[in-house]
PDB file of C-alpha atoms in Angstrom:
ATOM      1  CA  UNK A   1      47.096  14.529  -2.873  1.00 29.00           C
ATOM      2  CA  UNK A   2      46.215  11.916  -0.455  1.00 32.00           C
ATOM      3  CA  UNK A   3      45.989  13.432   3.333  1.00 32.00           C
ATOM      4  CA  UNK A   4      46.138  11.408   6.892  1.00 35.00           C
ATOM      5  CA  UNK A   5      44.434  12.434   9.666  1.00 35.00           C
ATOM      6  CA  UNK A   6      45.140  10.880  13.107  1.00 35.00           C
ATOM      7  CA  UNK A   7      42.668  12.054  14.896  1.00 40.00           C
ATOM      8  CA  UNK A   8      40.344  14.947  14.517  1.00 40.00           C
ATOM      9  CA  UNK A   9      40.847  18.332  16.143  1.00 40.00           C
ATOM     10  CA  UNK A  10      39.014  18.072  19.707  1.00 37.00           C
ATOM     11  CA  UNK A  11      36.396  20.785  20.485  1.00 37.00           C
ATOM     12  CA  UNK A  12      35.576  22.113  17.123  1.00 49.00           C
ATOM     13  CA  UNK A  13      32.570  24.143  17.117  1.00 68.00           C
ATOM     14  CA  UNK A  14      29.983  23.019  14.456  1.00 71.00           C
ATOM     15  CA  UNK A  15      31.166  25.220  12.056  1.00 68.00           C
ATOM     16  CA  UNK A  16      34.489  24.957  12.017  1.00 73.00           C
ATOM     17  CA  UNK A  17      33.648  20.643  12.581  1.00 77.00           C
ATOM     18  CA  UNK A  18      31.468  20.921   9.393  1.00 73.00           C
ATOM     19  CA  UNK A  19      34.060  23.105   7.064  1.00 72.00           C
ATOM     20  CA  UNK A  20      36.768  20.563   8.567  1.00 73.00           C
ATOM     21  CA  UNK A  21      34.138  17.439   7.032  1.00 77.00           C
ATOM     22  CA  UNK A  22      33.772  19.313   3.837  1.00 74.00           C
ATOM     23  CA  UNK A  23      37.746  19.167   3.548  1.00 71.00           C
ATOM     24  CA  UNK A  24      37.745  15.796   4.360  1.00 77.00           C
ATOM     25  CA  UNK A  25      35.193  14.333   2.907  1.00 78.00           C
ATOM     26  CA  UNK A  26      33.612  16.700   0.082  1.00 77.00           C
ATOM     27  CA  UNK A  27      29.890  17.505   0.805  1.00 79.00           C
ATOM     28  CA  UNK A  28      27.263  15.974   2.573  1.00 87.00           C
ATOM     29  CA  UNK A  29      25.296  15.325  -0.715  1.00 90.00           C
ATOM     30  CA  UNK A  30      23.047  12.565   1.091  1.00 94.00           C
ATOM     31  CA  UNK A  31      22.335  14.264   3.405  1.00 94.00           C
ATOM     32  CA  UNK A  32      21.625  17.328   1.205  1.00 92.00           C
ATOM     33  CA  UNK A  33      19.365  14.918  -0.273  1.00 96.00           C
ATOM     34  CA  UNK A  34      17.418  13.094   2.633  1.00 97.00           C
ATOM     35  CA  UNK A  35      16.392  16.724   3.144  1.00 96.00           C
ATOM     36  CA  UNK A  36      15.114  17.286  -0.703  1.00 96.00           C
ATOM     37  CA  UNK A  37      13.365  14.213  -0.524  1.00 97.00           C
ATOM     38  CA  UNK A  38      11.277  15.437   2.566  1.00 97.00           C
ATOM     39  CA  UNK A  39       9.434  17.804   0.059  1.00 96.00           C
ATOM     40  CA  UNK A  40       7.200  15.064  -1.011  1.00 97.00           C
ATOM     41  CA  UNK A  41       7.270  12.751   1.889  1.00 97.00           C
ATOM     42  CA  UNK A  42       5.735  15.444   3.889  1.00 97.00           C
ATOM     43  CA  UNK A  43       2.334  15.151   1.761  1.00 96.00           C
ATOM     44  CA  UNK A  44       1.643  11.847   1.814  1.00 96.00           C
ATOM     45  CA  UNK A  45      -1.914  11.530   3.482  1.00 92.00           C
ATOM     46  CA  UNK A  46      -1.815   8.819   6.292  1.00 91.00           C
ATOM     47  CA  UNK A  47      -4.944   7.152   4.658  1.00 90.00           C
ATOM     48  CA  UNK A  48      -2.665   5.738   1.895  1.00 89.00           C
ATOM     49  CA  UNK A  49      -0.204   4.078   3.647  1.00 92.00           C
ATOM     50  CA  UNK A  50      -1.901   0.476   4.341  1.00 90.00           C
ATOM     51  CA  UNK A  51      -0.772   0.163   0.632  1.00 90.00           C
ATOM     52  CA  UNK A  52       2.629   0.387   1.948  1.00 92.00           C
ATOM     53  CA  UNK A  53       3.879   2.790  -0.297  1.00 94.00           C
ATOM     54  CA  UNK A  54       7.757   3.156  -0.974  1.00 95.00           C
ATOM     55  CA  UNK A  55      10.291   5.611  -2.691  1.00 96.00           C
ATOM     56  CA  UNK A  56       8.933   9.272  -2.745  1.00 95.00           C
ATOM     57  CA  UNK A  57       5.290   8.594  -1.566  1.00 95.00           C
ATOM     58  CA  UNK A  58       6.503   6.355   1.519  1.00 97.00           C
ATOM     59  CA  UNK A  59       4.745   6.870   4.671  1.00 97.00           C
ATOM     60  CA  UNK A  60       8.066   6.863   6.642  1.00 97.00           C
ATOM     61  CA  UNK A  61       6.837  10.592   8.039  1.00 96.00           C
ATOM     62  CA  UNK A  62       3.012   9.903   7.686  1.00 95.00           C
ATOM     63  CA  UNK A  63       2.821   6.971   9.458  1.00 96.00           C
ATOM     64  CA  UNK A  64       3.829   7.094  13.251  1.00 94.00           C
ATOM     65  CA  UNK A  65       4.643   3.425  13.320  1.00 95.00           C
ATOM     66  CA  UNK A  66       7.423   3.883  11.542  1.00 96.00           C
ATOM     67  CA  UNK A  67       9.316   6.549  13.564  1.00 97.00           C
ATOM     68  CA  UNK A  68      11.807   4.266  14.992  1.00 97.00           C
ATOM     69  CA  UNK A  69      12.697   2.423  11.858  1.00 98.00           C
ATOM     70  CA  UNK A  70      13.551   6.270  10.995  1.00 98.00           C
ATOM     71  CA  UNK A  71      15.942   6.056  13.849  1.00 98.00           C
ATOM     72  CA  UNK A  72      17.335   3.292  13.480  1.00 97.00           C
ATOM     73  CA  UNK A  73      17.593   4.241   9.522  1.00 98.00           C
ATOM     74  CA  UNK A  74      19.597   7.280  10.421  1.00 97.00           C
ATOM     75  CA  UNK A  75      21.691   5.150  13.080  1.00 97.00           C
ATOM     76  CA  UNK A  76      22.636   3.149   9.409  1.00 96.00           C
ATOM     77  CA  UNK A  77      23.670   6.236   7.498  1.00 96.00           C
ATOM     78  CA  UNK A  78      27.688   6.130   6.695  1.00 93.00           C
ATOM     79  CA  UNK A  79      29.256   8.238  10.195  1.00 93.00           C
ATOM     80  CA  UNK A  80      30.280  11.293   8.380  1.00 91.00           C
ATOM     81  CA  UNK A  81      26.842  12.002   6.605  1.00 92.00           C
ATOM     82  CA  UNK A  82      25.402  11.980  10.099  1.00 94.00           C
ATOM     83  CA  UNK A  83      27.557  14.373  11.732  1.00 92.00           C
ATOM     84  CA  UNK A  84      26.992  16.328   9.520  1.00 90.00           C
ATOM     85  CA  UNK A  85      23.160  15.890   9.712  1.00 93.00           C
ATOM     86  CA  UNK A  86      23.364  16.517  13.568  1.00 92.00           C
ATOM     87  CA  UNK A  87      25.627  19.715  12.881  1.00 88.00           C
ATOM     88  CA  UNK A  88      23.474  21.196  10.351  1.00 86.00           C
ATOM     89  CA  UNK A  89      20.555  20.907  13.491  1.00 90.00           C
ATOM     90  CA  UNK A  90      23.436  22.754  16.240  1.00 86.00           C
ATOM     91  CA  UNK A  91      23.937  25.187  13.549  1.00 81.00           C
ATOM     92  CA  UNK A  92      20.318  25.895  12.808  1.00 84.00           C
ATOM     93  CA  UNK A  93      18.527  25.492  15.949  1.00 86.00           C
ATOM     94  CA  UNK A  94      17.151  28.724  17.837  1.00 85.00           C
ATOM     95  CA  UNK A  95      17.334  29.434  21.484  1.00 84.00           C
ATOM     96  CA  UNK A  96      14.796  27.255  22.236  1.00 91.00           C
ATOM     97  CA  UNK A  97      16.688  24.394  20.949  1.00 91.00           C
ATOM     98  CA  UNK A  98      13.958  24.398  17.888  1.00 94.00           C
ATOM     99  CA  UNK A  99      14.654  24.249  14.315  1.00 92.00           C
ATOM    100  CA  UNK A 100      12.370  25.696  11.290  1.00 93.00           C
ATOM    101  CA  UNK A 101      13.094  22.489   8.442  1.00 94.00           C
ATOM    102  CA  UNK A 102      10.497  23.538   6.774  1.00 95.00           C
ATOM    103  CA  UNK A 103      11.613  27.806   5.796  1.00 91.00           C
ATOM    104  CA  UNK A 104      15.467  26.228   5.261  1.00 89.00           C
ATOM    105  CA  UNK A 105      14.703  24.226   2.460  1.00 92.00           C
ATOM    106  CA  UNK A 106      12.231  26.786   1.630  1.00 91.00           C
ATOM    107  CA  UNK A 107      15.108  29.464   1.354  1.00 87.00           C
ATOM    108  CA  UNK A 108      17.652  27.037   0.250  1.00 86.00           C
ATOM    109  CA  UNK A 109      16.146  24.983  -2.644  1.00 90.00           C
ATOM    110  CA  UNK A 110      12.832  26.181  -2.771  1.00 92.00           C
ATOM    111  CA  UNK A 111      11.078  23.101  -1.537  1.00 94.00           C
ATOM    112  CA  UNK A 112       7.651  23.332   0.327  1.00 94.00           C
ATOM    113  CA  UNK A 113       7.687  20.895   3.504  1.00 96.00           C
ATOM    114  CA  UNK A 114       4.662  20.769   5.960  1.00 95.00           C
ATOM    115  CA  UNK A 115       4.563  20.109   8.844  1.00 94.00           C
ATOM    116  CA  UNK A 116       8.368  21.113  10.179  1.00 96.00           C
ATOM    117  CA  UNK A 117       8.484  24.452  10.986  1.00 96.00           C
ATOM    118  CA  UNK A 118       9.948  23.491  14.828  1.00 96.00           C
ATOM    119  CA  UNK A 119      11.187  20.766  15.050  1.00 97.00           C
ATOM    120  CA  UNK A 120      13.673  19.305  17.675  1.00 97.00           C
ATOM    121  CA  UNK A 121      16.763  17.210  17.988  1.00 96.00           C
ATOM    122  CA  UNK A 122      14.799  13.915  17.772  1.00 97.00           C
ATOM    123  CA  UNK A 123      12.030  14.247  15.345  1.00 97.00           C
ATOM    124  CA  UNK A 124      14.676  15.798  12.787  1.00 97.00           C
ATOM    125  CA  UNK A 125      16.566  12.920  13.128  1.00 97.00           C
ATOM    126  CA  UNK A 126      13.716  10.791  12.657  1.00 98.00           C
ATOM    127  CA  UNK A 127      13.185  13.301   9.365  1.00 98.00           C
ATOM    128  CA  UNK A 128      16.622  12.895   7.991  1.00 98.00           C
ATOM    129  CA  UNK A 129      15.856   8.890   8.487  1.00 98.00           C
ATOM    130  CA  UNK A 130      12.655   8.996   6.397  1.00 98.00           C
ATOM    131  CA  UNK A 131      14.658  10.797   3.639  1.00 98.00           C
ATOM    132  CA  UNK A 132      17.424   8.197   3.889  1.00 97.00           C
ATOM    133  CA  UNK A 133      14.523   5.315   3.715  1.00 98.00           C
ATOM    134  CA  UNK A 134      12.826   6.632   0.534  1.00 98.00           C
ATOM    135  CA  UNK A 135      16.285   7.482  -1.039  1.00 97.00           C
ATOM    136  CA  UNK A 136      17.101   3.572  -0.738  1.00 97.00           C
ATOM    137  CA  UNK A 137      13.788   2.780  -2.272  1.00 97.00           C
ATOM    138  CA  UNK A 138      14.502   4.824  -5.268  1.00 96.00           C
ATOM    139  CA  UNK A 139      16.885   7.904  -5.858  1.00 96.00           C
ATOM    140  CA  UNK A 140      15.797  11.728  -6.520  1.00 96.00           C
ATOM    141  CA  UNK A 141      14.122  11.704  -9.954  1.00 95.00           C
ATOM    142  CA  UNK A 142      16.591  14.369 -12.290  1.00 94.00           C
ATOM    143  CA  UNK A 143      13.437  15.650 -13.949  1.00 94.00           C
ATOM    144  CA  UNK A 144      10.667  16.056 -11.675  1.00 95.00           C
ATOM    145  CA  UNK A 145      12.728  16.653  -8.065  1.00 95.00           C
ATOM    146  CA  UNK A 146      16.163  17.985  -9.169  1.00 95.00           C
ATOM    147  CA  UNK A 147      15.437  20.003 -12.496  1.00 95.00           C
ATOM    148  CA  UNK A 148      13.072  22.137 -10.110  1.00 95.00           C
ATOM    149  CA  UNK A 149      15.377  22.766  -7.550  1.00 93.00           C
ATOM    150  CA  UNK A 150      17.723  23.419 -10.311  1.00 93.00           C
ATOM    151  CA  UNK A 151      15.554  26.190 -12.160  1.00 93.00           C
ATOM    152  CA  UNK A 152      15.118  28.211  -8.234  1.00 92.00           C
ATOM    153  CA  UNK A 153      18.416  28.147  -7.914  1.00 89.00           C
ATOM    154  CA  UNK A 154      19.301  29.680 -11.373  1.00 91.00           C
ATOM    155  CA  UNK A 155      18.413  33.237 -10.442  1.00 88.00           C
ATOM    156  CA  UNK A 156      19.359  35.131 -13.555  1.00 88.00           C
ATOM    157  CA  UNK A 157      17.732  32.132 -16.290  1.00 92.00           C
ATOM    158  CA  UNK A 158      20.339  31.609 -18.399  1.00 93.00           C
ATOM    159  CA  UNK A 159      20.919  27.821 -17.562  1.00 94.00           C
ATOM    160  CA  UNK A 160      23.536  27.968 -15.568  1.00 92.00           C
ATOM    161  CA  UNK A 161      24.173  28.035 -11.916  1.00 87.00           C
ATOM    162  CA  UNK A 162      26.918  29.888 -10.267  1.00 81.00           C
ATOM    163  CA  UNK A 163      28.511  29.409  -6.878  1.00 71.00           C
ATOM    164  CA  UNK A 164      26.472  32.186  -6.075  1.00 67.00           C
ATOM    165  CA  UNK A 165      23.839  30.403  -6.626  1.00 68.00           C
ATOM    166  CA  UNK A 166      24.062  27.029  -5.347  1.00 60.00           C
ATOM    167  CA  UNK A 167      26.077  28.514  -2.659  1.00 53.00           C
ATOM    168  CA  UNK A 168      22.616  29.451  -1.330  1.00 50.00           C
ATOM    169  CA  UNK A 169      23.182  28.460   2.954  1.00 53.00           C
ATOM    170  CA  UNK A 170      23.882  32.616   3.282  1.00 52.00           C
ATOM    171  CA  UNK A 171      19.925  32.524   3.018  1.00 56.00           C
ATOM    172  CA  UNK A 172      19.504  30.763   6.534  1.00 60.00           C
ATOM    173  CA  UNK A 173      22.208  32.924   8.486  1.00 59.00           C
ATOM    174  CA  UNK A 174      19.522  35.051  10.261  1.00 62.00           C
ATOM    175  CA  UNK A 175      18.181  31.546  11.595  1.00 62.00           C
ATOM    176  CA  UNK A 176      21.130  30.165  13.518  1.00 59.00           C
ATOM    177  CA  UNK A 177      21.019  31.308  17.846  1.00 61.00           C
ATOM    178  CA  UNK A 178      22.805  34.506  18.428  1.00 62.00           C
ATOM    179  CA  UNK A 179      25.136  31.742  19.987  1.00 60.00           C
ATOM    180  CA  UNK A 180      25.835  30.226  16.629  1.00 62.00           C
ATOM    181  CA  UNK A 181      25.641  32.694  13.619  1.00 65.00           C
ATOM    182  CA  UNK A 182      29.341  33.387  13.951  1.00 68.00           C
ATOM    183  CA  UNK A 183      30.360  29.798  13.925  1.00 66.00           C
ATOM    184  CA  UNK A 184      27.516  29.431  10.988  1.00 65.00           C
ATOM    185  CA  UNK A 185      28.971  32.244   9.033  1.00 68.00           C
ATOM    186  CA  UNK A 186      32.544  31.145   8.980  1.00 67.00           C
ATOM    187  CA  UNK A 187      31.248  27.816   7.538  1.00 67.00           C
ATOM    188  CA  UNK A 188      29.905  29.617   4.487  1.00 68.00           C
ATOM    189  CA  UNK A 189      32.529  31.442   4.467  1.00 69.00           C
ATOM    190  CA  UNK A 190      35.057  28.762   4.361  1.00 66.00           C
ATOM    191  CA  UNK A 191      32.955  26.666   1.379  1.00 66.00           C
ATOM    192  CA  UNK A 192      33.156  29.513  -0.380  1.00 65.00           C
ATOM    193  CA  UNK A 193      36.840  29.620  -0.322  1.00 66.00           C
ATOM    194  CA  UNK A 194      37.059  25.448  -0.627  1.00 59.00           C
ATOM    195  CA  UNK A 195      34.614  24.941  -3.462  1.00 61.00           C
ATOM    196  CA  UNK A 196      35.158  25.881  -7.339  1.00 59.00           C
ATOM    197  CA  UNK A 197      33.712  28.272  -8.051  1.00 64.00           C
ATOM    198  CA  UNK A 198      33.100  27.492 -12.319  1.00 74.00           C
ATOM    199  CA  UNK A 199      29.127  27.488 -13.256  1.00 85.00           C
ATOM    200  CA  UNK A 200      27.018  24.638 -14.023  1.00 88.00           C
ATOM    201  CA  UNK A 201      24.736  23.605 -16.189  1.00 93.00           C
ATOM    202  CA  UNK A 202      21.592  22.257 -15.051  1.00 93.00           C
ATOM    203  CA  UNK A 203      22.092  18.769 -15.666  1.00 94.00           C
ATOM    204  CA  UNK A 204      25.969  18.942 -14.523  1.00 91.00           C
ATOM    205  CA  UNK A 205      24.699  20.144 -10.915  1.00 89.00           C
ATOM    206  CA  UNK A 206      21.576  17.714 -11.328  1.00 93.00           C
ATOM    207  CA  UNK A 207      24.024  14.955 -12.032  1.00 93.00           C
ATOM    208  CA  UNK A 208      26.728  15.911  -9.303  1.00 89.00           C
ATOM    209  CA  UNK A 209      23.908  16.204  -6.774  1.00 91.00           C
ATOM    210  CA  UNK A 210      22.083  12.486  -8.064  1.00 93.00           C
ATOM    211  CA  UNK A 211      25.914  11.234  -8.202  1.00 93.00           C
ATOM    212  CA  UNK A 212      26.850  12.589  -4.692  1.00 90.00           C
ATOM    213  CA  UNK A 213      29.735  14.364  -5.977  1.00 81.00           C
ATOM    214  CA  UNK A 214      30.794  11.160  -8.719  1.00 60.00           C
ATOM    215  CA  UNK A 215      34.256  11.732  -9.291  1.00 42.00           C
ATOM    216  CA  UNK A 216      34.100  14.919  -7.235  1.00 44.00           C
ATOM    217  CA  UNK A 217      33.886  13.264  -4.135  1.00 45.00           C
ATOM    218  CA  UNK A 218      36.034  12.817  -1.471  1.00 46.00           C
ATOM    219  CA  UNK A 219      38.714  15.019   0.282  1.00 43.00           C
ATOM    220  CA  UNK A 220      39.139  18.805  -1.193  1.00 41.00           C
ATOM    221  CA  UNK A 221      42.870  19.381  -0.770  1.00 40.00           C
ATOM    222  CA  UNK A 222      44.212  22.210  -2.726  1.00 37.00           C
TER     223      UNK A 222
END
């Protein structure tokens, strides 16, 4: 069912903005992962980047030369995976306007990142541009960045993964300001009621993440 929007709703807080997205758009899988691919950008040693390396070993974070090609790579990213990039920061930041990258994709996907445990507004952005970069140079490998991520999630082991599971962004709720946690909490709450809710197999979320949804994507309009 095909759905027109006019205009969107003025003064949404971030929750209620990103649930709205998710609606509208499906989810932000690029953005999802820009963030996974941070994981191994975050190791690369800045004595190896006169090589110039590319895809998952670029020195887009390593190398402070390249920070405003991050920006302007993130200025490039289609308009709804970046608001949703920028509200993921409003939900997550603490009082001090600071956000800890590094423990939510530790929690979430079980991804080690150095170097991000507070972060602000502009050198997250200039994160989720490195990801974006090395994502254009080559995609997330199935078998040696997804499967991973795929086998944390899986709690129980047997091979599937249940919304439960891969509806993991309960793990961060004690992170979002006292200002945000209820606007953070309705957003979970609200995928949970938007998204179906059948298992997966490994390689069916693999794929669905590497696809960006595939034939998933777009609105989700009961």
């Amino acid at each position: 069912l095909a759905v027109a929007v006019a205009a969107t709703p003025p003064k949404l807080r971030a929750g209620a903005r990103m649930a709205f997205l998710v609606i509208m758009n499906g989810l932000p899988y690029h953005v999802m992962k820009s963030m996974m691919r941070l994981s191994t950008l975050s190791e690369v040693d800045a004595s190896s980047c006169s090589a110039k390396p590319t895809g998952r070993r670029a020195c887009y974070l390593a190398d402070p030369d390249e920070r405003q090609a991050n920006f302007d790579a993130f200025d490039d990213m289609d308009a709804v995976q970046k608001e949703n990039a920028l509200l993921w920061f409003e939900l997550l930041k603490n009082g001090a306007g600071k956000a800890n990258i590094s423990k939510v994709l530790r929690r979430t996907v079980g991804l080690q990142v150095k170097g991000m445990s507070s972060v602000g507004e502009e050198e997250y952005i200039a994160a989720v541009g490195a990801g974006h970069r090395s994502l254009l140079d080559k995609d997330l490998d199935i078998e040696t960045e997804l499967y991973p991520i795929a086998e944390f999630l899986d709690k129980n082991g047997d091979g599937k993964i249940t919304w439960g599971e891969r509806g993991m962004l309960q793990d961060c709720s004690d992170m979002a300001s006292s200002s945000s946690k209820k606007s953070y909490n309705s957003y979970v709450r609200t995928l949970g009621q938007l998204i179906s809710h059948k298992s997966l197999t490994w390689d069916e979320w693999a794929t669905e993440v590497s696809t960006e949804g595939g034939a998933a994507s777009g609105p989700i309009i009961a």
